[in-house]
Structures are given as C-alpha cells and as structure tokens.
PDB file of C-alpha atoms and ligand atoms in Angstrom:
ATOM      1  CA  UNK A   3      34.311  71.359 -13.730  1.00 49.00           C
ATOM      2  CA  UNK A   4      35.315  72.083 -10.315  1.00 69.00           C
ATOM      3  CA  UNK A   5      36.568  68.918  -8.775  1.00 87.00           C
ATOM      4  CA  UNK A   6      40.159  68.299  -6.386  1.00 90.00           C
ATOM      5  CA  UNK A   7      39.769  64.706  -7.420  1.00 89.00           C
ATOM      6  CA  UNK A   8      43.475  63.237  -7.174  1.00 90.00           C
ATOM      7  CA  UNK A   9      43.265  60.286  -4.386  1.00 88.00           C
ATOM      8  CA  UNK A  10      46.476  58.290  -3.002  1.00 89.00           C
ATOM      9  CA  UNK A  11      45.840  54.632  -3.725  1.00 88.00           C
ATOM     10  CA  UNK A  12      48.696  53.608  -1.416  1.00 87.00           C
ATOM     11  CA  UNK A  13      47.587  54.026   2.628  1.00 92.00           C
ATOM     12  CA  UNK A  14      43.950  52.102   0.807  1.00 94.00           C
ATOM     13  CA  UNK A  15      45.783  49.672  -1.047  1.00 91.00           C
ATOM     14  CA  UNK A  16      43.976  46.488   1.192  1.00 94.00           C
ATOM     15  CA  UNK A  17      40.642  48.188   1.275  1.00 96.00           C
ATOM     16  CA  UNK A  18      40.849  48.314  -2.648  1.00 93.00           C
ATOM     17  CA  UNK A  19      41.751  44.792  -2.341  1.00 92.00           C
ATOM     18  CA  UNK A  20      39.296  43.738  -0.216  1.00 97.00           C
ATOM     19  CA  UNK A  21      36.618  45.492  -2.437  1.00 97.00           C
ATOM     20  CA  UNK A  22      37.907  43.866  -5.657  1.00 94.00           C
ATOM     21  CA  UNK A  23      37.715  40.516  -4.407  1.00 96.00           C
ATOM     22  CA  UNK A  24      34.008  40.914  -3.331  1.00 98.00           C
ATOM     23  CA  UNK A  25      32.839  42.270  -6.315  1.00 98.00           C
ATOM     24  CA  UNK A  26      32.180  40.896 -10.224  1.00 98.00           C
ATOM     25  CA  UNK A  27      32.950  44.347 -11.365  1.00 98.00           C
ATOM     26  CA  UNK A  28      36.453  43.542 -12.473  1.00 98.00           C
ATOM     27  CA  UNK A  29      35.019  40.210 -14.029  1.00 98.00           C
ATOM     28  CA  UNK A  30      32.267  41.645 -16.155  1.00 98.00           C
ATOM     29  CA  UNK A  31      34.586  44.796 -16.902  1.00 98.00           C
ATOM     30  CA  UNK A  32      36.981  42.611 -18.805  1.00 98.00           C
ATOM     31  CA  UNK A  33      34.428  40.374 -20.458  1.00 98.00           C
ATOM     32  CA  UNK A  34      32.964  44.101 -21.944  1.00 98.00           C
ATOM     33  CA  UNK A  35      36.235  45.150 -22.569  1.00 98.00           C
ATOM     34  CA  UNK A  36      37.372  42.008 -24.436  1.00 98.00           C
ATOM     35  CA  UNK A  37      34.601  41.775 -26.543  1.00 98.00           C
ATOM     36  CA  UNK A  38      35.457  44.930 -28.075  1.00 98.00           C
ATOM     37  CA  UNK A  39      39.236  44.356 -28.065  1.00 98.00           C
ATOM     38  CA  UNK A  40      39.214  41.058 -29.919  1.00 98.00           C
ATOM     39  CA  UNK A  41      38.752  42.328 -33.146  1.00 97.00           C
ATOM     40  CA  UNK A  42      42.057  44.677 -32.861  1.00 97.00           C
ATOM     41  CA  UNK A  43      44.650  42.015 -33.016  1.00 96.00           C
ATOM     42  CA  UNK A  44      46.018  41.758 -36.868  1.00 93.00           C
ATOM     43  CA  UNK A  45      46.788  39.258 -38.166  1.00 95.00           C
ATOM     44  CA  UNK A  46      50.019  39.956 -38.236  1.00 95.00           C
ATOM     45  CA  UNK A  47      51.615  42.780 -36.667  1.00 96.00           C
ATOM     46  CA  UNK A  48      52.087  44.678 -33.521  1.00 97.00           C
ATOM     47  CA  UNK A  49      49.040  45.707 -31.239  1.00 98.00           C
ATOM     48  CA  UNK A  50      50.281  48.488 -29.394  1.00 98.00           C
ATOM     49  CA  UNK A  51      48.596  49.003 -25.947  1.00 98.00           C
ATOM     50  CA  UNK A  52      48.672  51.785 -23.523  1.00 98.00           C
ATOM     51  CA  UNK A  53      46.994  50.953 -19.994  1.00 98.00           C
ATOM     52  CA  UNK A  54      46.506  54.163 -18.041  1.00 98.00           C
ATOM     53  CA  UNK A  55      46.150  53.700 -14.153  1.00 98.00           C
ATOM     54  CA  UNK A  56      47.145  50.241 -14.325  1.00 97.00           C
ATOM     55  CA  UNK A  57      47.667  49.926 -10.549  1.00 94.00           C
ATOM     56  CA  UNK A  58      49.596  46.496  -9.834  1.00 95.00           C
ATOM     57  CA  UNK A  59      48.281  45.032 -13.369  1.00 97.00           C
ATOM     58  CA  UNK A  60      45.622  42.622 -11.590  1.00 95.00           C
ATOM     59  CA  UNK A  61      42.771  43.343 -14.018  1.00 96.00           C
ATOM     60  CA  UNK A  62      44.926  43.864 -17.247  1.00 98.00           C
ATOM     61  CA  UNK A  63      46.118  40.300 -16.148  1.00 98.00           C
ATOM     62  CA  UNK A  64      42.592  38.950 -16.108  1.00 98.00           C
ATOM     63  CA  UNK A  65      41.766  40.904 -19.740  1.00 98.00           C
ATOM     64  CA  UNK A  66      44.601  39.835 -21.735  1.00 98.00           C
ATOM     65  CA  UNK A  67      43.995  35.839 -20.450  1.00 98.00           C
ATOM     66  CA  UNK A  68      40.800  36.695 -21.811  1.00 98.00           C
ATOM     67  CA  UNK A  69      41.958  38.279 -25.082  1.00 98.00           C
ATOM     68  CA  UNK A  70      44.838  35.449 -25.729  1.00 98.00           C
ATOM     69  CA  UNK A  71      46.856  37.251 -27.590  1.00 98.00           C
ATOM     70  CA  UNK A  72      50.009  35.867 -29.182  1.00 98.00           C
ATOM     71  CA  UNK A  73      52.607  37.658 -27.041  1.00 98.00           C
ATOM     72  CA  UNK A  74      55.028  38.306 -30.115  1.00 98.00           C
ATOM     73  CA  UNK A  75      52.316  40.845 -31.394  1.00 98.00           C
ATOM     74  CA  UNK A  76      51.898  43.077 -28.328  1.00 98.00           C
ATOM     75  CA  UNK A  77      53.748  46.088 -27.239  1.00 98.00           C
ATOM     76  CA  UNK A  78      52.250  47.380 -23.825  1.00 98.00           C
ATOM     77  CA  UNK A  79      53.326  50.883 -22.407  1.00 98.00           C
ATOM     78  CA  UNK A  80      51.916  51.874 -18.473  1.00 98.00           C
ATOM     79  CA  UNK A  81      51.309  54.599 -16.596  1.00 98.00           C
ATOM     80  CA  UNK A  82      50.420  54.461 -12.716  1.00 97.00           C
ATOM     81  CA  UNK A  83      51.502  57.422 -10.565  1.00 96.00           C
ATOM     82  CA  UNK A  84      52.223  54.865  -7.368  1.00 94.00           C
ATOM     83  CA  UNK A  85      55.474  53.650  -7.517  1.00 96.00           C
ATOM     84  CA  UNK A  86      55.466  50.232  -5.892  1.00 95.00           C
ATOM     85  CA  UNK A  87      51.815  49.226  -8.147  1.00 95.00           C
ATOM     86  CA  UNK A  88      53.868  50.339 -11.069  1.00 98.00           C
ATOM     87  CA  UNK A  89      56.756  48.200 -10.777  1.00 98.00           C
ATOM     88  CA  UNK A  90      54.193  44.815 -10.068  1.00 98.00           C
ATOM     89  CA  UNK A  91      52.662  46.000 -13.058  1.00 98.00           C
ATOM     90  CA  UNK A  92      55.512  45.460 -14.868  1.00 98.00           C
ATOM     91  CA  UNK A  93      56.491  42.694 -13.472  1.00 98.00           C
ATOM     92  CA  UNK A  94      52.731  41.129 -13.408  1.00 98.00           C
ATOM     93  CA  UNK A  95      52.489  41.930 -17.422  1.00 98.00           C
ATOM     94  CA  UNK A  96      55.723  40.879 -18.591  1.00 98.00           C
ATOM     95  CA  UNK A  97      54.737  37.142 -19.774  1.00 98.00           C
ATOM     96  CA  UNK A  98      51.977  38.832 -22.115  1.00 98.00           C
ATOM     97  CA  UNK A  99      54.965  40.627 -24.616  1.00 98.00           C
ATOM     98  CA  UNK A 100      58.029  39.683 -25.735  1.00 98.00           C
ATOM     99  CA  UNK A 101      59.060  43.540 -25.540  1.00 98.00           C
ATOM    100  CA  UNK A 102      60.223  45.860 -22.492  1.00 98.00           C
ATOM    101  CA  UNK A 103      57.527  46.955 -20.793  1.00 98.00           C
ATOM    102  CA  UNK A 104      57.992  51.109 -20.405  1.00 98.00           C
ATOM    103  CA  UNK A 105      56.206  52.204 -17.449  1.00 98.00           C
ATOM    104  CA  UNK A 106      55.610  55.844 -16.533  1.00 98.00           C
ATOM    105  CA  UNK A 107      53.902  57.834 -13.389  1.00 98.00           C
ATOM    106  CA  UNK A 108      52.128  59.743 -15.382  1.00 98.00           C
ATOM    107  CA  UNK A 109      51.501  60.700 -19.448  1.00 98.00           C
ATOM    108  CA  UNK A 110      54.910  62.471 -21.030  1.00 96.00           C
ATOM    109  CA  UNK A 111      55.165  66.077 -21.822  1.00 94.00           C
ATOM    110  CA  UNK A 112      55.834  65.299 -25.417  1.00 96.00           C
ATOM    111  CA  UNK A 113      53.009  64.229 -27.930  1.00 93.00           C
ATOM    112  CA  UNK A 114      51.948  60.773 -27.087  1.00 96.00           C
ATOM    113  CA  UNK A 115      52.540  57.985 -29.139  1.00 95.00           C
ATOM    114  CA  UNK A 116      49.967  55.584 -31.739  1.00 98.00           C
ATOM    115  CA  UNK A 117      48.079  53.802 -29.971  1.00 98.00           C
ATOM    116  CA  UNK A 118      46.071  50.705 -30.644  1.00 98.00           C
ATOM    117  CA  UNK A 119      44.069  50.452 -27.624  1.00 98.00           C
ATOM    118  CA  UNK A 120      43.905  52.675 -24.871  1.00 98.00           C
ATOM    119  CA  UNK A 121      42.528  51.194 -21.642  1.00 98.00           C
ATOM    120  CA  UNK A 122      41.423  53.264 -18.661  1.00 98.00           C
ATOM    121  CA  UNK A 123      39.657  50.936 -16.118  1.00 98.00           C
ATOM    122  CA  UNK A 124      38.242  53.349 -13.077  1.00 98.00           C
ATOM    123  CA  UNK A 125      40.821  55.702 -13.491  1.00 98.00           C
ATOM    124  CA  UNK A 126      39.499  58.860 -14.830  1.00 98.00           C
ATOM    125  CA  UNK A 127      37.498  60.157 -11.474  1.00 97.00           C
ATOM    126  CA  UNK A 128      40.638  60.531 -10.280  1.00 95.00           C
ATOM    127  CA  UNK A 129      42.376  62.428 -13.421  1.00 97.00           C
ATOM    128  CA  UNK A 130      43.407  65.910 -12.416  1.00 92.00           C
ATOM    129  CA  UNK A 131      43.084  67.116 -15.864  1.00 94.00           C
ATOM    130  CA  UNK A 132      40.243  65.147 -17.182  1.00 97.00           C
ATOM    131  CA  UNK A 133      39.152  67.190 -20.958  1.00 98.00           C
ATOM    132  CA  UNK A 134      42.703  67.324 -21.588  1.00 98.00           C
ATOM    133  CA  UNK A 135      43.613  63.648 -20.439  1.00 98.00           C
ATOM    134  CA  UNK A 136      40.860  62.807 -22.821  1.00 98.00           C
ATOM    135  CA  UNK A 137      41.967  64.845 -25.642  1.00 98.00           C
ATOM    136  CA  UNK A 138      45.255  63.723 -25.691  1.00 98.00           C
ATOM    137  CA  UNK A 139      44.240  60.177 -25.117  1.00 98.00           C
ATOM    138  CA  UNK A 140      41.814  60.382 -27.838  1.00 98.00           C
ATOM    139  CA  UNK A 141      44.443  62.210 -30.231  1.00 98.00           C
ATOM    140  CA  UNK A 142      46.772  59.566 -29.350  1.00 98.00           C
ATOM    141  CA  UNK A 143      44.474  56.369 -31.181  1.00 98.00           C
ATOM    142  CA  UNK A 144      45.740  54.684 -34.487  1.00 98.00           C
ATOM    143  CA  UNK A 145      43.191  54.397 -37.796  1.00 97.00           C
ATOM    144  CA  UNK A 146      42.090  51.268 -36.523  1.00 96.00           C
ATOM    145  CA  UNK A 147      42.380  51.808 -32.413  1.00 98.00           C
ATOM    146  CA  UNK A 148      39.898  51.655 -29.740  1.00 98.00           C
ATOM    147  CA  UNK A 149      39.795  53.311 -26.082  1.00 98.00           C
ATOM    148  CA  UNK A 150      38.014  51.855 -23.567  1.00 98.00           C
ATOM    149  CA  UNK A 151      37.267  53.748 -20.340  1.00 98.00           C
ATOM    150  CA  UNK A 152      35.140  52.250 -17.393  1.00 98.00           C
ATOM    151  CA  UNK A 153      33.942  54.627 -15.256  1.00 98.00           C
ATOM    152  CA  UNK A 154      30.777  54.306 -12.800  1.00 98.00           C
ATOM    153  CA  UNK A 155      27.952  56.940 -13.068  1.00 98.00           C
ATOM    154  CA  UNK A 156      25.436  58.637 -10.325  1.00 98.00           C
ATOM    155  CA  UNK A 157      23.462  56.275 -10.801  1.00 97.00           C
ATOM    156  CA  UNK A 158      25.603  53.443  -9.002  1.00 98.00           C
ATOM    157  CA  UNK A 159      25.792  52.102  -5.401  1.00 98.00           C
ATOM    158  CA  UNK A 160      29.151  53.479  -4.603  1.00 98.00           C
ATOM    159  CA  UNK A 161      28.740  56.993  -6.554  1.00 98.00           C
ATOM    160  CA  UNK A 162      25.783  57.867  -4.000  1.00 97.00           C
ATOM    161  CA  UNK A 163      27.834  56.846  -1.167  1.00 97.00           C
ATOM    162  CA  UNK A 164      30.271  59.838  -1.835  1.00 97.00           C
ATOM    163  CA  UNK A 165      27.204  61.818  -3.018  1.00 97.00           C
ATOM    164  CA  UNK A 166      25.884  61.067   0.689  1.00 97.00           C
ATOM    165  CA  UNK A 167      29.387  61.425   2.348  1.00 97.00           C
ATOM    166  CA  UNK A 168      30.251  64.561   0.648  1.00 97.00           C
ATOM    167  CA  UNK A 169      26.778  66.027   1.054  1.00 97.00           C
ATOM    168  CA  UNK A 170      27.389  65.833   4.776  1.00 97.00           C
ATOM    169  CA  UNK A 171      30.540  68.127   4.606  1.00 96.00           C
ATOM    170  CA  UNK A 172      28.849  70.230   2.153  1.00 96.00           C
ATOM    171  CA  UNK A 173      30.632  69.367  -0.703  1.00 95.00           C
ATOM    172  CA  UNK A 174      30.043  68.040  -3.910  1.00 95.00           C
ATOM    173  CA  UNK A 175      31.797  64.884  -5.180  1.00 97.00           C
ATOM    174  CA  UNK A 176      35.078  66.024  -5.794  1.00 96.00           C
ATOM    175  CA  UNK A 177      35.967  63.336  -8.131  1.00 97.00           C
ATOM    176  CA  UNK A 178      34.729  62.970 -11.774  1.00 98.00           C
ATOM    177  CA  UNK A 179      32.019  60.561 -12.700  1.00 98.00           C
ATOM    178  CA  UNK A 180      30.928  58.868 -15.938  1.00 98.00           C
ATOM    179  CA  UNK A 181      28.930  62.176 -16.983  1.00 98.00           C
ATOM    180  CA  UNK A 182      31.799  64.013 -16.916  1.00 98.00           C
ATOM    181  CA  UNK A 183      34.033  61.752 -18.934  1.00 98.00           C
ATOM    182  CA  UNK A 184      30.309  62.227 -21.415  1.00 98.00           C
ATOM    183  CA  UNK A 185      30.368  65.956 -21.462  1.00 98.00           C
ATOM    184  CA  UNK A 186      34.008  66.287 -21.806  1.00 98.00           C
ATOM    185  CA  UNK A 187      33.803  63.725 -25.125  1.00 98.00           C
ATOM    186  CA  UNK A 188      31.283  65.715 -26.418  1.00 98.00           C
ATOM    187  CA  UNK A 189      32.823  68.852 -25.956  1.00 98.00           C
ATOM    188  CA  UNK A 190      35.840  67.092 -27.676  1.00 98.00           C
ATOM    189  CA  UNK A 191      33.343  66.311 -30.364  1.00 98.00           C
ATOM    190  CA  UNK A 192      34.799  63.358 -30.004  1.00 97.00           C
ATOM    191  CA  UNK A 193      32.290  59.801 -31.236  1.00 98.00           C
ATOM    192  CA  UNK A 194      31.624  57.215 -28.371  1.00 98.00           C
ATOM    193  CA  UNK A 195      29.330  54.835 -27.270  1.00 98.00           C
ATOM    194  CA  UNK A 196      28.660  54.310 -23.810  1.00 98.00           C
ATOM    195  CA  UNK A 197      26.801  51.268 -22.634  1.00 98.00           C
ATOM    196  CA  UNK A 198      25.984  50.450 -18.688  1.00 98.00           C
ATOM    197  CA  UNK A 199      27.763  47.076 -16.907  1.00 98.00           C
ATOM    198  CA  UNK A 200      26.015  45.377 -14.486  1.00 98.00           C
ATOM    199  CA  UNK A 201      27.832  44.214 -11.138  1.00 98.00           C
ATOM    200  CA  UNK A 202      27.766  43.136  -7.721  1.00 98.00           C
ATOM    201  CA  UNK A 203      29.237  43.295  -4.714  1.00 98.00           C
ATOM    202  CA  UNK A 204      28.638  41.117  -1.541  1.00 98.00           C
ATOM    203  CA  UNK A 205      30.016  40.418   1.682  1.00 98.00           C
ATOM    204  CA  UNK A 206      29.690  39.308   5.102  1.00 98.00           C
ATOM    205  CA  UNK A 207      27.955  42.203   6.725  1.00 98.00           C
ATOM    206  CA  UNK A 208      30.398  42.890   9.865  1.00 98.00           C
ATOM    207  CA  UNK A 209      31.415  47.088  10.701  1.00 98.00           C
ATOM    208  CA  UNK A 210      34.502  46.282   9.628  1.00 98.00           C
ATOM    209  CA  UNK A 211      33.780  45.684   6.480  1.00 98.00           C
ATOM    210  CA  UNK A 212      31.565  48.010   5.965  1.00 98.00           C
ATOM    211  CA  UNK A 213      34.769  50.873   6.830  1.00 97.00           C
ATOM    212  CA  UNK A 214      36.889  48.552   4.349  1.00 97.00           C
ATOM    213  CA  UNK A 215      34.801  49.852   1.414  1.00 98.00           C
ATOM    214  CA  UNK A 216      33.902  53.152   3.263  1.00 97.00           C
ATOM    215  CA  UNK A 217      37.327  53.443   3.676  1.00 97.00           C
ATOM    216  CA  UNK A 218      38.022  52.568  -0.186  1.00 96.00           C
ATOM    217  CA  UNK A 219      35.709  54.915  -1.560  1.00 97.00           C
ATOM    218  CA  UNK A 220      36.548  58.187   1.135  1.00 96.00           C
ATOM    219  CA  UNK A 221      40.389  57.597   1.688  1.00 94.00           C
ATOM    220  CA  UNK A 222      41.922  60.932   3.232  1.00 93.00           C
ATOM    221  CA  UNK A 223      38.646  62.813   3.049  1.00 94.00           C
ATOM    222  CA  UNK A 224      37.713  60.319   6.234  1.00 94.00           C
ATOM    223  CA  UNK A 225      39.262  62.640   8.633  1.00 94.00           C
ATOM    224  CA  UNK A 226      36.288  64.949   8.099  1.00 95.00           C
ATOM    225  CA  UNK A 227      33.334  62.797   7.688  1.00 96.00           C
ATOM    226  CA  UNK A 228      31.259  61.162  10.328  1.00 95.00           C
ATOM    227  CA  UNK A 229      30.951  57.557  10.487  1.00 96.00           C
ATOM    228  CA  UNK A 230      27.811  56.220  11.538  1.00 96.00           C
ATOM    229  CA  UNK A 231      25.925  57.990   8.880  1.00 96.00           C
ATOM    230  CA  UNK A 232      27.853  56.341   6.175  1.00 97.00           C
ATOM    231  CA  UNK A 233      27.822  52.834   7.904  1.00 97.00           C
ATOM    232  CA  UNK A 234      23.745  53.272   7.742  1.00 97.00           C
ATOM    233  CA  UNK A 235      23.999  53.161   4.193  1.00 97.00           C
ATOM    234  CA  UNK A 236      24.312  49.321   3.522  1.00 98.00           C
ATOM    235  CA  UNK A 237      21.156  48.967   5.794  1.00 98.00           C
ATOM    236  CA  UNK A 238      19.225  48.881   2.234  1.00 98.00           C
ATOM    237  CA  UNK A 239      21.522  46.062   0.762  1.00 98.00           C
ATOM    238  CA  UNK A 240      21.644  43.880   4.176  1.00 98.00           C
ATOM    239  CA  UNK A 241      19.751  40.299   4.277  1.00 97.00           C
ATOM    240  CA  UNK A 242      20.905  37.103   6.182  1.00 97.00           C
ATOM    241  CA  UNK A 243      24.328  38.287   7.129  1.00 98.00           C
ATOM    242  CA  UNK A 244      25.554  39.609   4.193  1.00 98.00           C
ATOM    243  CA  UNK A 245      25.566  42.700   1.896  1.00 98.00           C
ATOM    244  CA  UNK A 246      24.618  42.545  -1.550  1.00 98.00           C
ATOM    245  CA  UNK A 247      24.683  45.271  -3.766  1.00 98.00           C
ATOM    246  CA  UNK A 248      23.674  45.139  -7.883  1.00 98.00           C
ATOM    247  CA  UNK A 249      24.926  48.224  -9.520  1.00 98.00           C
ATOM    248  CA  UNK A 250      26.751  48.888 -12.824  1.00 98.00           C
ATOM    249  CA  UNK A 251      29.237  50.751 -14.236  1.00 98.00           C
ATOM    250  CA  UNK A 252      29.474  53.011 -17.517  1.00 98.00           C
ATOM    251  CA  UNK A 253      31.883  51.792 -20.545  1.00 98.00           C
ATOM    252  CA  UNK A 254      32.805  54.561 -23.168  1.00 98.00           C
ATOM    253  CA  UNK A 255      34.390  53.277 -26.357  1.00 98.00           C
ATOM    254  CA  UNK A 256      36.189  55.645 -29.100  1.00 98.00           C
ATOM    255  CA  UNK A 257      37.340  54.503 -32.090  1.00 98.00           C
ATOM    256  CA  UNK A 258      40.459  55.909 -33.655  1.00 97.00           C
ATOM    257  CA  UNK A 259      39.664  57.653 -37.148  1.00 90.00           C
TER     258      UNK A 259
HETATM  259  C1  LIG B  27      40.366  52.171  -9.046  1.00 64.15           C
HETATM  260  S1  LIG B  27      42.041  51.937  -9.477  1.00 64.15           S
HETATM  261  C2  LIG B  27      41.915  51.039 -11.010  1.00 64.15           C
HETATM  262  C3  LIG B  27      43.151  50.226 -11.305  1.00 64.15           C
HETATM  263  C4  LIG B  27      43.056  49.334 -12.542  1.00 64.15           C
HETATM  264  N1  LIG B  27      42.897  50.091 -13.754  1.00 64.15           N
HETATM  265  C5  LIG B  27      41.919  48.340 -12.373  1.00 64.15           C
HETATM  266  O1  LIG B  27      40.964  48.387 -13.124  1.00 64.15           O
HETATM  267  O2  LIG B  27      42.015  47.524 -11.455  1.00 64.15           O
HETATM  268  C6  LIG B  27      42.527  53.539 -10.016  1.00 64.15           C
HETATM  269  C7  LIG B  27      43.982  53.614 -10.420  1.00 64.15           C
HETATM  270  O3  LIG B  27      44.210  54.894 -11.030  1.00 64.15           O
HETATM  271  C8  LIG B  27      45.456  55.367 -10.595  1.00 64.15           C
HETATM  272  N2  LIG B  27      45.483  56.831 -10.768  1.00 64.15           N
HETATM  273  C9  LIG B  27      45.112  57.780  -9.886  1.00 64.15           C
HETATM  274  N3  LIG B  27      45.308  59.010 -10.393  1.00 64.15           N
HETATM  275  C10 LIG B  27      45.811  58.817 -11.649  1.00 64.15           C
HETATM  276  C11 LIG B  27      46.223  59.703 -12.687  1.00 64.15           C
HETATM  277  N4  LIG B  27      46.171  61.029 -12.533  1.00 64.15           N
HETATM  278  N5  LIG B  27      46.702  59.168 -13.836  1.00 64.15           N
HETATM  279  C12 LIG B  27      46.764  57.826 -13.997  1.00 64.15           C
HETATM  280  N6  LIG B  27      46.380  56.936 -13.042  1.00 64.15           N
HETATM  281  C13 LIG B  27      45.910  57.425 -11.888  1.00 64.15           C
HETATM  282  C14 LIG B  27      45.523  54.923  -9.142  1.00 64.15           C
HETATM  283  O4  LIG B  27      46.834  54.971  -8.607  1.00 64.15           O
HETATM  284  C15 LIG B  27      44.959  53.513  -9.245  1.00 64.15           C
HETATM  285  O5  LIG B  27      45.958  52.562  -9.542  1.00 64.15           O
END
C-alpha cells in the first residue's frame, strides 16, 4: 500500500462544514450505524465505546440521539488528532455519559482497551497506518462488540474526483479507500460484512461552492492541482441551478469473537 494519506482537517474545517450540511451522508450513516448498534446495549451494564476520528463530535451527537441510550450505561473514550475538534468533542458528548470523557490525539502505545463498539466514521483514508490501525482496532473488540467503519469506495462521486485530481499530477490517490480497509480485513483474516449506503449531496451550483467541496476533498494538495479541470467535474450533476449528486458510501462491520 503506498499511500501519504494523513490530511490536516483544521485550515478545511468550513469546507467540511459546508459539505456536511449539504449532504444526507451523515444522516443515512447513522441510521446504518444505529441499526446495528442497538442491539449492543445490555440490559444492564456498561457499553463501552471508542469513537476514532471523532472530529468536533457532530455525527456521534446525531447517532447516539438515535441510539437513546440510558447515559448511566455508557463509557465513551475519543481520539481526534486536532486539538480544538477534540476538546468540542468532549464537550459536545458529555450529556450522553455520566463518566469522564478521556480523549486522546491519537491510539496509546500500550494495548488498547475492551471495547464494545468501535466507531470509525470516514476516518480511515486518512490513517497513516491503516492494517495495523485495523488490527489493533479489531483486537481491541469485547465477545459481544461491534466496529463499524464508513468509508466511501471508487465507485463514489467524491472518490473519482481525487482519482481525476490526482491523475492530473500523476499520482495515484494517496489516501485509502473502502478496498483497502477490504484487503487489509482480509489479510487480517478478520470476518466483516460490508454493505453500500446511498447518499446525496446538493447545492446551489455557484464556483464557489464548487472550490468549497474541491477544497474539502484536495486540502494542501491544491497548491499543485489546476482548477478549472476539477470545477468541470460537477458539469454531469448540474440541472436548474443546483448540483445534485447520488453516491454511496461503504459500511464494514466486525463483530468481536
Ligand atoms: C471526514 S472527518 C470524519 C469525522 C467524524 N467521524 C464524522 O463522521 O463526522 C475525518 C476525521 O478523521 C480525523 N483523522 C485524521 N487522521 C486521523 C488519524 N490518523 N487517526 C484518527 N483520526 C484521524 C480528522 O481529524 C477528522 O476529524
């Protein structure tokens, strides 16, 4: 695998933004997620939850008003390498536990802890050390715990936009894509099930908006890559003033053993 794909959410934090709000992917992400988180929860007992590239919390927010849980039953542990997202994380979170949140920029040294459920929403493209993020991840599940990872293949919208911007540096994508979060689990002989989640994005169709999700998916690798080819790329999805996009990501589930 021969990928440089660590990226700086910080200088993109608004373009994220903006691409979050005009999308359903966070929306249908958590309704996937929760149905296969419900069934976790004891009924009596701790849950204990670690939520890997958390950012500011936003979508573990939206997942756990989904799940309902009582918050006397769930222990939550972060991990989000940018410093100011990590502390809104914890703050964000903290009505969902009565326990201290521990928050961390990025997994310990030491063996990991049991975990019930392991979330990883859209994180692991950017995972320097993705086989042994997933090993250890994997490793890390209780008897009864479940890891859910969302992570979009080559086969969505925004994957052949860096396919397309990379290709015209001559470069592959250097980030990792749902096929290589399948290959490494297999090489793990790790179980999983993978299933495809359909979203869509849409959104006045101005330049500027265009660059905010250009902008999102590129970040520092902008300096080198001409503009106007990439902005031709909604052409396709343009119709009365406004983008629309249907795509979908990939969900991986692994069940602890
Ligand atoms: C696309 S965002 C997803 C955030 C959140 N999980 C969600 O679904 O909204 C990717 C997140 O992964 C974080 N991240 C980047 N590299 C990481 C790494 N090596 N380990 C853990 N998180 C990382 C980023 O800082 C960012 O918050």
């Amino acid at each position: 695998m021969n990928k440089d794909p660590a990226k700086d959410f910080g200088p993109i934090a608004d373009d994220y933004v903006f691409f979050m709000n005009h999308a359903t992917e966070a929306l249908h992400d958590a309704q996937a997620h929760c149905r296969c988180l419900a069934p976790v929860l004891p009924a009596a007992g701790a849950v204990r939850w670690l939520d890997f590239g958390c950012s500011e919390g936003n979508f573990t927010t939206r997942l756990l008003e989904l799940l309902d849980w009582p918050p006397q039953q769930l222990r939550l542990s972060l991990i989000e390498p940018v410093d100011a997202r990590r502390r809104e994380a914890v703050v964000q979170l903290a009505r969902f536990t009565t326990e201290p949140i521990p928050a961390a920029a990025g997994l310990p040294e030491e063996p990991l802890d049991e975990y019930d459920v392991v979330l990883s929403n859209h994180v692991f493209y950017y995972v320097p050390e993705l086989l042994g993020t997933l090993r250890r991840l994997t490793a890390a599940l209780s008897a009864q715990g479940v890891l859910r990872a969302a992570i979009a293949g080559r086969d969505n919208v925004l994957i052949q936009i860096w396919a397309t911007g990379f290709g015209l540096i001559g470069r592959d994508i250097p980030y990792y894509t749902a096929e290589d979060v399948q290959a490494a689990l297999a090489d793990l002989g790790v179980p999983f099930e993978q299933e495809s989640v359909p979203y869509r994005i849409a959104f006045p169709d101005t330049e500027e908006n265009r660059l905010r999700i250009i902008r999102f998916l590129l970040a520092n690798h902008l300096t080198e890559i001409p503009l106007p080819p990439l902005l031709v790329l909604f052409d396709p999805y343009a119709s009365g003033g406004a983008i629309e996009i249907e795509t979908a990501s990939d969900h991986f589930t692994v069940r602890g053993s």
